[in-house]
Amino acid sequence: MGETVKKIILNDGIEIPAFGLGTYKMKGEEGVNAIQAAIDTNGYRLIDSAYNYENEGTVGEAIRRSSVPREELFITSKLPGRYQTVDKAIPTVQESLYRANLDYYDLYLIHWPNPIQDNYVEAWQALIDAKKQGLIRSIGVCNFLPEHLERLEKETGVKPTINQIELHPYFNQATQRKWHEENNIQTQSWTPIGRGTDMLQHTTIQQIADKHNKTTAQIVLRWHYQLGTIAIPKSSTPTRQHENISIFDFTLEQTDMDQINKLTRPDGRVNNQDPAVYEEF
Ligand SMILES: NC(=O)c1ccc[n+]([C@@H]2O[C@H](COP(=O)([O-])OP(=O)(O)OC[C@H]3O[C@@H](n4cnc5c(N)ncnc54)[C@H](OP(=O)(O)O)[C@@H]3O)[C@@H](O)[C@H]2O)c1
C-alpha cells in the first residue's frame, strides 16, 4: 500500500513518492476506473500524465472520485513541444489545470527538449514563472541531455528537480544517471518495464524472479528502486497495479543488480527516440 512507498526530497525541498503510476493511453471512463483503483485499492499516490496524453481530465476525475485527499496525491503533467514559447506555455499550464479541474500540479515537466526547435530555455522560464504564480509546486523536464540541463541552469539560474528519461534494463542510462546524481537532479524512469517488449520474458530476469519467488515485473521494478530512480509503470489492470507496487518486502543482491545491469545495449531504446535529434510536438 501507499504507506510503504518512501518519499524522496527533491532539490527544491518538495517531497515526491519514490514510485508511481504511468497513464499513457489511459482515458475515458475505463481510465478513470483504473486510476481510481490504483489510488484507492492499490495505494498509488504519484500519478504521471501529460497534455499530449489527452487524459488530464481522466486523471482529475479519478482524483475527485477517490477517497484520498488531493494534498496526499502527487500529480504530474507535461508541456508539449508546440507550446514551448513564453506566450503559449503559461496558458497551456492553465489549460492543463482546467482540464483536470485542479488548482495546482505537484510537478510539471517540459516533455521533450526539441533541440532543433530550440525553445526549451524560453519554456523553462515560463515554468519558473508558473511556479511563482502558484500553478505548479515543482518543475522539471523529460528527455534532457546533460548539455540541455546545463544550459537551463546557466541561462535562468534554476535547475530542474527531475529529469524523466527512458530507463529500463535494455537501456539503463548509467552515464546520465551518474550525471544526475552529481548534479542533484532526481531521475524518473519512463517505460520502466519495457512496454510490451520481450524484457519481462528475458531468461536472466526470469531466473532472478524464480530465485526470489517474485514476478519478472517485480524484479525489474525493484531494480529501479535500488538504483534510486522513480519508476512509473503504467497498468490499466488493478491486479498488475498491485503486483507492480508490491516490491518493498525483498531486496535484490548485488549480483542480481549486476546481472540486470549487463542487459543494457546501445540500441536498447524501445522506439529509437534519441533526444539529441528526436522532436515531439
Ligand atoms: N516523458 C516521456 O517522454 C514519456 C515517454 C513514455 C512514457 N512516459 C510515461 O511513463 C509511463 C510508463 O511507460 P509506458 O506506459 O511506456 O510503459 P511501461 O510502463 O514500461 O509498460 C506498460 C505496459 O506493460 C503492461 N504491464 C503493466 N504491468 C505489467 C505486469 N506486471 N506484467 C506484465 N505486463 C504489465 C501494461 O499493460 P496493462 O495496462 O494492460 O496492464 C502496458 O501494456 C507512461 O505511461 C507515461 O506516463 C513518459
mmCIF file of C-alpha atoms and ligand atoms in Angstrom:
data_model
loop_
_atom_site.group_PDB
_atom_site.id
_atom_site.type_symbol
_atom_site.label_atom_id
_atom_site.label_comp_id
_atom_site.label_asym_id
_atom_site.label_seq_id
_atom_site.Cartn_x
_atom_site.Cartn_y
_atom_site.Cartn_z
ATOM 1 C CA MET A 1 0.000 0.000 0.000
ATOM 2 C CA GLY A 2 0.938 3.659 -0.342
ATOM 3 C CA GLU A 3 2.318 3.911 3.191
ATOM 4 C CA THR A 4 5.167 1.579 2.250
ATOM 5 C CA VAL A 5 6.399 3.845 -0.570
ATOM 6 C CA LYS A 6 9.093 6.087 0.847
ATOM 7 C CA LYS A 7 9.410 9.721 -0.208
ATOM 8 C CA ILE A 8 12.358 11.411 -1.881
ATOM 9 C CA ILE A 9 13.214 15.059 -1.229
ATOM 10 C CA LEU A 10 13.846 16.983 -4.451
ATOM 11 C CA ASN A 11 16.427 19.786 -4.815
ATOM 12 C CA ASP A 12 13.703 22.403 -4.151
ATOM 13 C CA GLY A 13 12.653 20.715 -0.877
ATOM 14 C CA ILE A 14 9.432 19.185 -2.288
ATOM 15 C CA GLU A 15 8.757 15.536 -1.368
ATOM 16 C CA ILE A 16 7.790 13.013 -4.060
ATOM 17 C CA PRO A 17 6.775 9.344 -3.685
ATOM 18 C CA ALA A 18 9.566 7.027 -4.855
ATOM 19 C CA PHE A 19 7.169 5.039 -7.077
ATOM 20 C CA GLY A 20 4.129 5.927 -9.203
ATOM 21 C CA LEU A 21 1.639 5.135 -11.958
ATOM 22 C CA GLY A 22 2.139 5.899 -15.663
ATOM 23 C CA THR A 23 -1.082 6.682 -17.527
ATOM 24 C CA TYR A 24 -0.197 6.770 -21.231
ATOM 25 C CA LYS A 25 -3.294 5.575 -23.167
ATOM 26 C CA MET A 26 -5.489 5.527 -20.048
ATOM 27 C CA LYS A 27 -8.514 7.619 -20.998
ATOM 28 C CA GLY A 28 -12.254 7.994 -20.527
ATOM 29 C CA GLU A 29 -14.393 6.012 -18.088
ATOM 30 C CA GLU A 30 -12.107 2.968 -18.276
ATOM 31 C CA GLY A 31 -9.140 5.175 -17.483
ATOM 32 C CA VAL A 32 -10.936 6.827 -14.564
ATOM 33 C CA ASN A 33 -11.843 3.424 -13.087
ATOM 34 C CA ALA A 34 -8.284 2.125 -13.475
ATOM 35 C CA ILE A 35 -6.655 5.213 -11.958
ATOM 36 C CA GLN A 36 -9.168 5.247 -9.104
ATOM 37 C CA ALA A 37 -8.330 1.587 -8.403
ATOM 38 C CA ALA A 38 -4.633 2.493 -8.367
ATOM 39 C CA ILE A 39 -5.262 5.217 -5.783
ATOM 40 C CA ASP A 40 -7.985 3.693 -3.602
ATOM 41 C CA THR A 41 -7.230 -0.033 -3.744
ATOM 42 C CA ASN A 42 -3.553 -0.246 -4.579
ATOM 43 C CA GLY A 43 -2.035 2.691 -2.705
ATOM 44 C CA TYR A 44 -0.589 4.746 -5.578
ATOM 45 C CA ARG A 45 -0.033 8.409 -4.700
ATOM 46 C CA LEU A 46 2.108 9.619 -7.635
ATOM 47 C CA ILE A 47 0.223 9.818 -10.965
ATOM 48 C CA ASP A 48 2.051 10.770 -14.180
ATOM 49 C CA SER A 49 0.109 12.338 -17.062
ATOM 50 C CA ALA A 50 0.732 14.745 -19.946
ATOM 51 C CA TYR A 51 -1.109 17.335 -22.000
ATOM 52 C CA ASN A 52 -0.374 15.190 -25.061
ATOM 53 C CA TYR A 53 -1.864 12.030 -23.499
ATOM 54 C CA GLU A 54 -5.222 13.853 -23.624
ATOM 55 C CA ASN A 55 -6.056 12.349 -20.252
ATOM 56 C CA GLU A 56 -5.623 15.179 -17.751
ATOM 57 C CA GLY A 57 -9.427 15.202 -17.410
ATOM 58 C CA THR A 58 -9.425 11.463 -16.746
ATOM 59 C CA VAL A 59 -6.777 11.854 -14.038
ATOM 60 C CA GLY A 60 -8.682 14.761 -12.456
ATOM 61 C CA GLU A 61 -11.937 12.786 -12.415
ATOM 62 C CA ALA A 62 -10.230 9.779 -10.791
ATOM 63 C CA ILE A 63 -8.810 12.094 -8.125
ATOM 64 C CA ARG A 64 -12.260 13.535 -7.412
ATOM 65 C CA ARG A 65 -13.873 10.080 -7.158
ATOM 66 C CA SER A 66 -11.102 8.687 -4.967
ATOM 67 C CA SER A 67 -11.257 8.699 -1.186
ATOM 68 C CA VAL A 68 -7.746 10.146 -0.842
ATOM 69 C CA PRO A 69 -7.432 13.895 -0.163
ATOM 70 C CA ARG A 70 -5.866 15.910 -3.006
ATOM 71 C CA GLU A 71 -2.944 17.030 -0.828
ATOM 72 C CA GLU A 72 -1.889 13.406 -0.259
ATOM 73 C CA LEU A 73 -1.529 12.882 -4.016
ATOM 74 C CA PHE A 74 1.336 13.943 -6.263
ATOM 75 C CA ILE A 75 0.124 14.783 -9.770
ATOM 76 C CA THR A 76 2.328 15.401 -12.816
ATOM 77 C CA SER A 77 1.644 16.773 -16.288
ATOM 78 C CA LYS A 78 3.879 17.870 -19.173
ATOM 79 C CA LEU A 79 4.246 20.747 -21.610
ATOM 80 C CA PRO A 80 4.107 19.743 -25.305
ATOM 81 C CA GLY A 81 6.734 20.890 -27.815
ATOM 82 C CA ARG A 82 4.298 23.051 -29.763
ATOM 83 C CA TYR A 83 3.710 25.292 -26.736
ATOM 84 C CA GLN A 84 7.326 25.961 -25.758
ATOM 85 C CA THR A 85 7.088 29.732 -26.170
ATOM 86 C CA VAL A 86 6.632 32.324 -23.465
ATOM 87 C CA ASP A 87 3.184 33.403 -24.728
ATOM 88 C CA LYS A 88 1.879 29.833 -25.025
ATOM 89 C CA ALA A 89 3.456 27.945 -22.103
ATOM 90 C CA ILE A 90 1.609 29.525 -19.148
ATOM 91 C CA PRO A 91 -1.830 29.361 -20.833
ATOM 92 C CA THR A 92 -1.043 25.688 -21.547
ATOM 93 C CA VAL A 93 -0.343 25.020 -17.860
ATOM 94 C CA GLN A 94 -3.616 26.801 -17.055
ATOM 95 C CA GLU A 95 -5.431 24.724 -19.692
ATOM 96 C CA SER A 96 -3.970 21.525 -18.125
ATOM 97 C CA LEU A 97 -5.336 22.657 -14.752
ATOM 98 C CA TYR A 98 -8.779 23.455 -16.223
ATOM 99 C CA ARG A 99 -8.895 20.055 -17.916
ATOM 100 C CA ALA A 100 -8.006 18.257 -14.676
ATOM 101 C CA ASN A 101 -10.095 20.668 -12.618
ATOM 102 C CA LEU A 102 -7.174 21.076 -10.239
ATOM 103 C CA ASP A 103 -5.836 24.212 -8.537
ATOM 104 C CA TYR A 104 -2.197 23.173 -8.923
ATOM 105 C CA TYR A 105 0.093 20.467 -10.282
ATOM 106 C CA ASP A 106 2.686 18.981 -7.969
ATOM 107 C CA LEU A 107 5.072 18.600 -10.889
ATOM 108 C CA TYR A 108 5.074 19.985 -14.425
ATOM 109 C CA LEU A 109 7.713 18.848 -16.916
ATOM 110 C CA ILE A 110 8.893 20.013 -20.337
ATOM 111 C CA HIS A 111 8.004 16.882 -22.340
ATOM 112 C CA TRP A 112 10.924 16.906 -24.838
ATOM 113 C CA PRO A 113 13.811 19.365 -25.325
ATOM 114 C CA ASN A 114 13.238 19.569 -29.110
ATOM 115 C CA PRO A 115 16.770 20.946 -29.593
ATOM 116 C CA ILE A 116 16.287 21.721 -33.287
ATOM 117 C CA GLN A 117 13.305 23.950 -32.485
ATOM 118 C CA ASP A 118 15.467 25.340 -29.634
ATOM 119 C CA ASN A 119 12.768 26.961 -27.482
ATOM 120 C CA TYR A 120 13.317 24.968 -24.318
ATOM 121 C CA VAL A 121 15.033 27.741 -22.334
ATOM 122 C CA GLU A 122 12.084 30.057 -23.042
ATOM 123 C CA ALA A 123 9.681 27.290 -21.984
ATOM 124 C CA TRP A 124 11.720 26.750 -18.817
ATOM 125 C CA GLN A 125 11.486 30.452 -17.918
ATOM 126 C CA ALA A 126 7.700 30.174 -18.317
ATOM 127 C CA LEU A 127 7.593 27.187 -15.929
ATOM 128 C CA ILE A 128 9.672 29.160 -13.414
ATOM 129 C CA ASP A 129 7.047 31.931 -13.658
ATOM 130 C CA ALA A 130 4.142 29.462 -13.416
ATOM 131 C CA LYS A 131 5.675 28.100 -10.215
ATOM 132 C CA LYS A 132 5.936 31.651 -8.811
ATOM 133 C CA GLN A 133 2.249 32.106 -9.645
ATOM 134 C CA GLY A 134 1.373 29.004 -7.589
ATOM 135 C CA LEU A 135 0.205 26.903 -10.548
ATOM 136 C CA ILE A 136 2.935 24.289 -10.002
ATOM 137 C CA ARG A 137 4.815 23.148 -6.867
ATOM 138 C CA SER A 138 7.891 21.678 -8.551
ATOM 139 C CA ILE A 139 9.288 21.988 -12.085
ATOM 140 C CA GLY A 140 11.338 19.586 -14.144
ATOM 141 C CA VAL A 141 11.989 18.149 -17.570
ATOM 142 C CA CYS A 142 11.936 14.925 -19.566
ATOM 143 C CA ASN A 143 14.420 13.557 -22.042
ATOM 144 C CA PHE A 144 17.009 16.308 -21.462
ATOM 145 C CA LEU A 145 20.673 15.509 -22.132
ATOM 146 C CA PRO A 146 23.349 17.000 -19.829
ATOM 147 C CA GLU A 147 24.054 19.754 -22.388
ATOM 148 C CA HIS A 148 20.379 20.836 -22.279
ATOM 149 C CA LEU A 149 20.284 20.708 -18.471
ATOM 150 C CA GLU A 150 23.461 22.771 -18.168
ATOM 151 C CA ARG A 151 22.000 25.452 -20.425
ATOM 152 C CA LEU A 152 18.828 25.769 -18.327
ATOM 153 C CA GLU A 153 20.780 26.461 -15.169
ATOM 154 C CA LYS A 154 23.290 28.743 -16.887
ATOM 155 C CA GLU A 155 20.630 30.900 -18.561
ATOM 156 C CA THR A 156 17.965 31.020 -15.829
ATOM 157 C CA GLY A 157 19.780 30.117 -12.601
ATOM 158 C CA VAL A 158 17.184 27.420 -11.886
ATOM 159 C CA LYS A 159 17.909 23.713 -12.089
ATOM 160 C CA PRO A 160 15.157 21.138 -12.820
ATOM 161 C CA THR A 161 14.183 18.942 -9.869
ATOM 162 C CA ILE A 162 13.600 15.868 -12.038
ATOM 163 C CA ASN A 163 14.602 14.520 -15.419
ATOM 164 C CA GLN A 164 12.189 11.813 -16.594
ATOM 165 C CA ILE A 165 14.043 9.634 -19.117
ATOM 166 C CA GLU A 166 13.688 6.316 -20.902
ATOM 167 C CA LEU A 167 15.214 3.822 -18.488
ATOM 168 C CA HIS A 168 14.858 0.053 -18.241
ATOM 169 C CA PRO A 169 17.169 -2.992 -18.245
ATOM 170 C CA TYR A 170 17.723 -2.792 -22.026
ATOM 171 C CA PHE A 171 18.730 0.905 -21.738
ATOM 172 C CA ASN A 172 19.941 1.605 -18.232
ATOM 173 C CA GLN A 173 21.334 5.123 -18.749
ATOM 174 C CA ALA A 174 24.288 4.616 -16.366
ATOM 175 C CA THR A 175 26.158 7.711 -17.577
ATOM 176 C CA GLN A 176 23.143 10.023 -17.484
ATOM 177 C CA ARG A 177 22.127 8.707 -14.026
ATOM 178 C CA LYS A 178 25.598 9.421 -12.680
ATOM 179 C CA TRP A 179 25.415 12.950 -14.116
ATOM 180 C CA HIS A 180 22.047 13.481 -12.414
ATOM 181 C CA GLU A 181 23.434 12.247 -9.087
ATOM 182 C CA GLU A 182 26.429 14.568 -9.310
ATOM 183 C CA ASN A 183 24.132 17.499 -10.114
ATOM 184 C CA ASN A 184 21.367 16.719 -7.584
ATOM 185 C CA ILE A 185 18.653 16.055 -10.185
ATOM 186 C CA GLN A 186 16.291 13.143 -9.484
ATOM 187 C CA THR A 187 15.958 10.501 -12.209
ATOM 188 C CA GLN A 188 12.497 9.229 -13.107
ATOM 189 C CA SER A 189 12.188 6.150 -15.361
ATOM 190 C CA TRP A 190 9.722 6.035 -18.239
ATOM 191 C CA THR A 191 8.808 2.738 -19.908
ATOM 192 C CA PRO A 192 10.305 1.100 -16.795
ATOM 193 C CA ILE A 193 9.111 -2.429 -17.672
ATOM 194 C CA GLY A 194 9.707 -2.178 -21.399
ATOM 195 C CA ARG A 195 6.186 -1.551 -22.713
ATOM 196 C CA GLY A 196 5.400 -4.818 -24.490
ATOM 197 C CA THR A 197 8.966 -5.805 -25.448
ATOM 198 C CA ASP A 198 10.289 -9.265 -24.548
ATOM 199 C CA MET A 199 12.044 -7.829 -21.465
ATOM 200 C CA LEU A 200 9.693 -9.424 -18.929
ATOM 201 C CA GLN A 201 10.383 -12.830 -20.545
ATOM 202 C CA HIS A 202 14.181 -12.459 -20.551
ATOM 203 C CA THR A 203 15.850 -15.615 -19.141
ATOM 204 C CA THR A 204 18.161 -13.678 -16.808
ATOM 205 C CA ILE A 205 15.280 -11.728 -15.264
ATOM 206 C CA GLN A 206 13.138 -14.887 -15.087
ATOM 207 C CA GLN A 207 15.912 -16.730 -13.194
ATOM 208 C CA ILE A 208 16.220 -13.886 -10.658
ATOM 209 C CA ALA A 209 12.416 -13.843 -10.319
ATOM 210 C CA ASP A 210 12.328 -17.588 -9.633
ATOM 211 C CA LYS A 211 15.069 -17.228 -7.001
ATOM 212 C CA HIS A 212 13.143 -14.514 -5.110
ATOM 213 C CA ASN A 213 9.705 -16.034 -5.760
ATOM 214 C CA LYS A 214 8.583 -12.787 -7.446
ATOM 215 C CA THR A 215 7.349 -11.905 -10.940
ATOM 216 C CA THR A 216 9.713 -10.530 -13.588
ATOM 217 C CA ALA A 217 7.911 -7.139 -13.452
ATOM 218 C CA GLN A 218 8.558 -7.001 -9.696
ATOM 219 C CA ILE A 219 12.255 -7.800 -10.237
ATOM 220 C CA VAL A 220 12.639 -5.026 -12.819
ATOM 221 C CA LEU A 221 10.748 -2.504 -10.670
ATOM 222 C CA ARG A 222 12.786 -3.406 -7.577
ATOM 223 C CA TRP A 223 15.945 -2.917 -9.708
ATOM 224 C CA HIS A 224 14.769 0.655 -10.482
ATOM 225 C CA TYR A 225 14.068 1.271 -6.799
ATOM 226 C CA GLN A 226 17.534 0.069 -5.745
ATOM 227 C CA LEU A 227 19.124 2.220 -8.472
ATOM 228 C CA GLY A 228 17.404 5.182 -6.798
ATOM 229 C CA THR A 229 15.182 6.063 -9.772
ATOM 230 C CA ILE A 230 11.431 6.679 -9.573
ATOM 231 C CA ALA A 231 9.635 4.138 -11.789
ATOM 232 C CA ILE A 232 6.167 4.957 -13.134
ATOM 233 C CA PRO A 233 4.878 1.692 -14.670
ATOM 234 C CA LYS A 234 1.561 2.007 -16.486
ATOM 235 C CA SER A 235 -1.102 -0.590 -15.894
ATOM 236 C CA SER A 236 -4.823 -0.467 -16.541
ATOM 237 C CA THR A 237 -5.178 -3.785 -14.738
ATOM 238 C CA PRO A 238 -5.752 -3.484 -10.957
ATOM 239 C CA THR A 239 -4.121 -6.868 -10.213
ATOM 240 C CA ARG A 240 -0.984 -5.799 -12.120
ATOM 241 C CA GLN A 241 -1.014 -2.410 -10.365
ATOM 242 C CA HIS A 242 -0.941 -4.322 -7.082
ATOM 243 C CA GLU A 243 1.814 -6.639 -8.354
ATOM 244 C CA ASN A 244 3.912 -3.690 -9.532
ATOM 245 C CA ILE A 245 3.764 -1.730 -6.281
ATOM 246 C CA SER A 246 4.454 -4.845 -4.146
ATOM 247 C CA ILE A 247 8.246 -4.561 -4.291
ATOM 248 C CA PHE A 248 9.121 -3.278 -0.849
ATOM 249 C CA ASP A 249 9.384 -6.590 1.026
ATOM 250 C CA PHE A 250 12.508 -8.023 -0.603
ATOM 251 C CA THR A 251 15.988 -6.933 -1.693
ATOM 252 C CA LEU A 252 17.981 -7.798 -4.796
ATOM 253 C CA GLU A 253 21.525 -8.883 -4.117
ATOM 254 C CA GLN A 254 24.378 -7.001 -5.772
ATOM 255 C CA THR A 255 24.927 -9.977 -8.114
ATOM 256 C CA ASP A 256 21.267 -9.720 -9.242
ATOM 257 C CA MET A 257 21.692 -5.984 -9.847
ATOM 258 C CA ASP A 258 24.925 -6.628 -11.812
ATOM 259 C CA GLN A 259 23.275 -9.272 -13.988
ATOM 260 C CA ILE A 260 20.377 -6.930 -14.844
ATOM 261 C CA ASN A 261 22.791 -4.051 -15.488
ATOM 262 C CA LYS A 262 24.572 -6.223 -18.063
ATOM 263 C CA LEU A 263 21.419 -6.458 -20.229
ATOM 264 C CA THR A 264 21.778 -2.844 -21.412
ATOM 265 C CA ARG A 265 22.765 -2.211 -25.024
ATOM 266 C CA PRO A 266 23.430 0.897 -27.117
ATOM 267 C CA ASP A 267 20.367 0.280 -29.330
ATOM 268 C CA GLY A 268 18.145 -0.680 -26.388
ATOM 269 C CA ARG A 269 15.642 2.202 -26.679
ATOM 270 C CA VAL A 270 12.118 0.849 -27.305
ATOM 271 C CA ASN A 271 11.359 3.330 -30.103
ATOM 272 C CA ASN A 272 14.749 4.734 -31.081
ATOM 273 C CA GLN A 273 13.857 8.171 -29.664
ATOM 274 C CA ASP A 274 17.243 9.846 -29.178
ATOM 275 C CA PRO A 275 16.623 13.279 -27.548
ATOM 276 C CA ALA A 276 19.608 14.760 -29.415
ATOM 277 C CA VAL A 277 17.618 14.546 -32.667
ATOM 278 C CA TYR A 278 14.096 13.314 -31.934
ATOM 279 C CA GLU A 279 11.441 16.015 -31.547
ATOM 280 C CA GLU A 280 7.857 15.705 -30.369
ATOM 281 C CA PHE A 281 5.255 18.423 -30.650
HETATM 282 N N1 LIG B 1 8.306 11.598 -20.684
HETATM 283 C C1 LIG B 1 8.184 10.838 -21.725
HETATM 284 O O1 LIG B 1 8.647 11.184 -22.827
HETATM 285 C C2 LIG B 1 7.485 9.520 -21.602
HETATM 286 C C3 LIG B 1 7.541 8.585 -22.660
HETATM 287 C C4 LIG B 1 6.892 7.365 -22.480
HETATM 288 C C5 LIG B 1 6.202 7.091 -21.293
HETATM 289 N N2 LIG B 1 6.125 8.024 -20.298
HETATM 290 C C6 LIG B 1 5.398 7.760 -19.029
HETATM 291 O O2 LIG B 1 5.893 6.548 -18.481
HETATM 292 C C7 LIG B 1 4.799 5.667 -18.227
HETATM 293 C C8 LIG B 1 5.235 4.219 -18.289
HETATM 294 O O3 LIG B 1 5.766 3.888 -19.566
HETATM 295 P P1 LIG B 1 4.958 3.042 -20.678
HETATM 296 O O4 LIG B 1 3.493 3.155 -20.476
HETATM 297 O O5 LIG B 1 5.530 3.456 -21.981
HETATM 298 O O6 LIG B 1 5.469 1.546 -20.460
HETATM 299 P P2 LIG B 1 5.594 0.529 -19.233
HETATM 300 O O7 LIG B 1 5.033 1.104 -18.010
HETATM 301 O O8 LIG B 1 7.005 0.038 -19.222
HETATM 302 O O9 LIG B 1 4.705 -0.707 -19.742
HETATM 303 C C9 LIG B 1 3.306 -0.624 -19.797
HETATM 304 C C10 LIG B 1 2.772 -1.935 -20.408
HETATM 305 O O10 LIG B 1 3.106 -3.037 -19.559
HETATM 306 C C11 LIG B 1 1.916 -3.754 -19.205
HETATM 307 N N3 LIG B 1 2.097 -4.183 -17.801
HETATM 308 C C12 LIG B 1 1.976 -3.424 -16.675
HETATM 309 N N4 LIG B 1 2.260 -4.149 -15.584
HETATM 310 C C13 LIG B 1 2.553 -5.393 -16.013
HETATM 311 C C14 LIG B 1 2.903 -6.598 -15.348
HETATM 312 N N5 LIG B 1 3.026 -6.656 -14.015
HETATM 313 N N6 LIG B 1 3.122 -7.706 -16.110
HETATM 314 C C15 LIG B 1 3.030 -7.659 -17.455
HETATM 315 N N7 LIG B 1 2.698 -6.549 -18.137
HETATM 316 C C16 LIG B 1 2.456 -5.433 -17.427
HETATM 317 C C17 LIG B 1 0.784 -2.767 -19.375
HETATM 318 O O11 LIG B 1 -0.408 -3.454 -19.692
HETATM 319 P P3 LIG B 1 -1.844 -3.183 -18.954
HETATM 320 O O12 LIG B 1 -2.033 -1.702 -18.863
HETATM 321 O O13 LIG B 1 -2.801 -3.824 -19.899
HETATM 322 O O14 LIG B 1 -1.786 -3.867 -17.620
HETATM 323 C C18 LIG B 1 1.269 -1.937 -20.554
HETATM 324 O O15 LIG B 1 0.986 -2.595 -21.776
HETATM 325 C C19 LIG B 1 3.784 6.064 -19.303
HETATM 326 O O16 LIG B 1 2.509 5.521 -19.084
HETATM 327 C C20 LIG B 1 3.884 7.565 -19.206
HETATM 328 O O17 LIG B 1 3.158 8.029 -18.087
HETATM 329 C C21 LIG B 1 6.780 9.229 -20.438
#
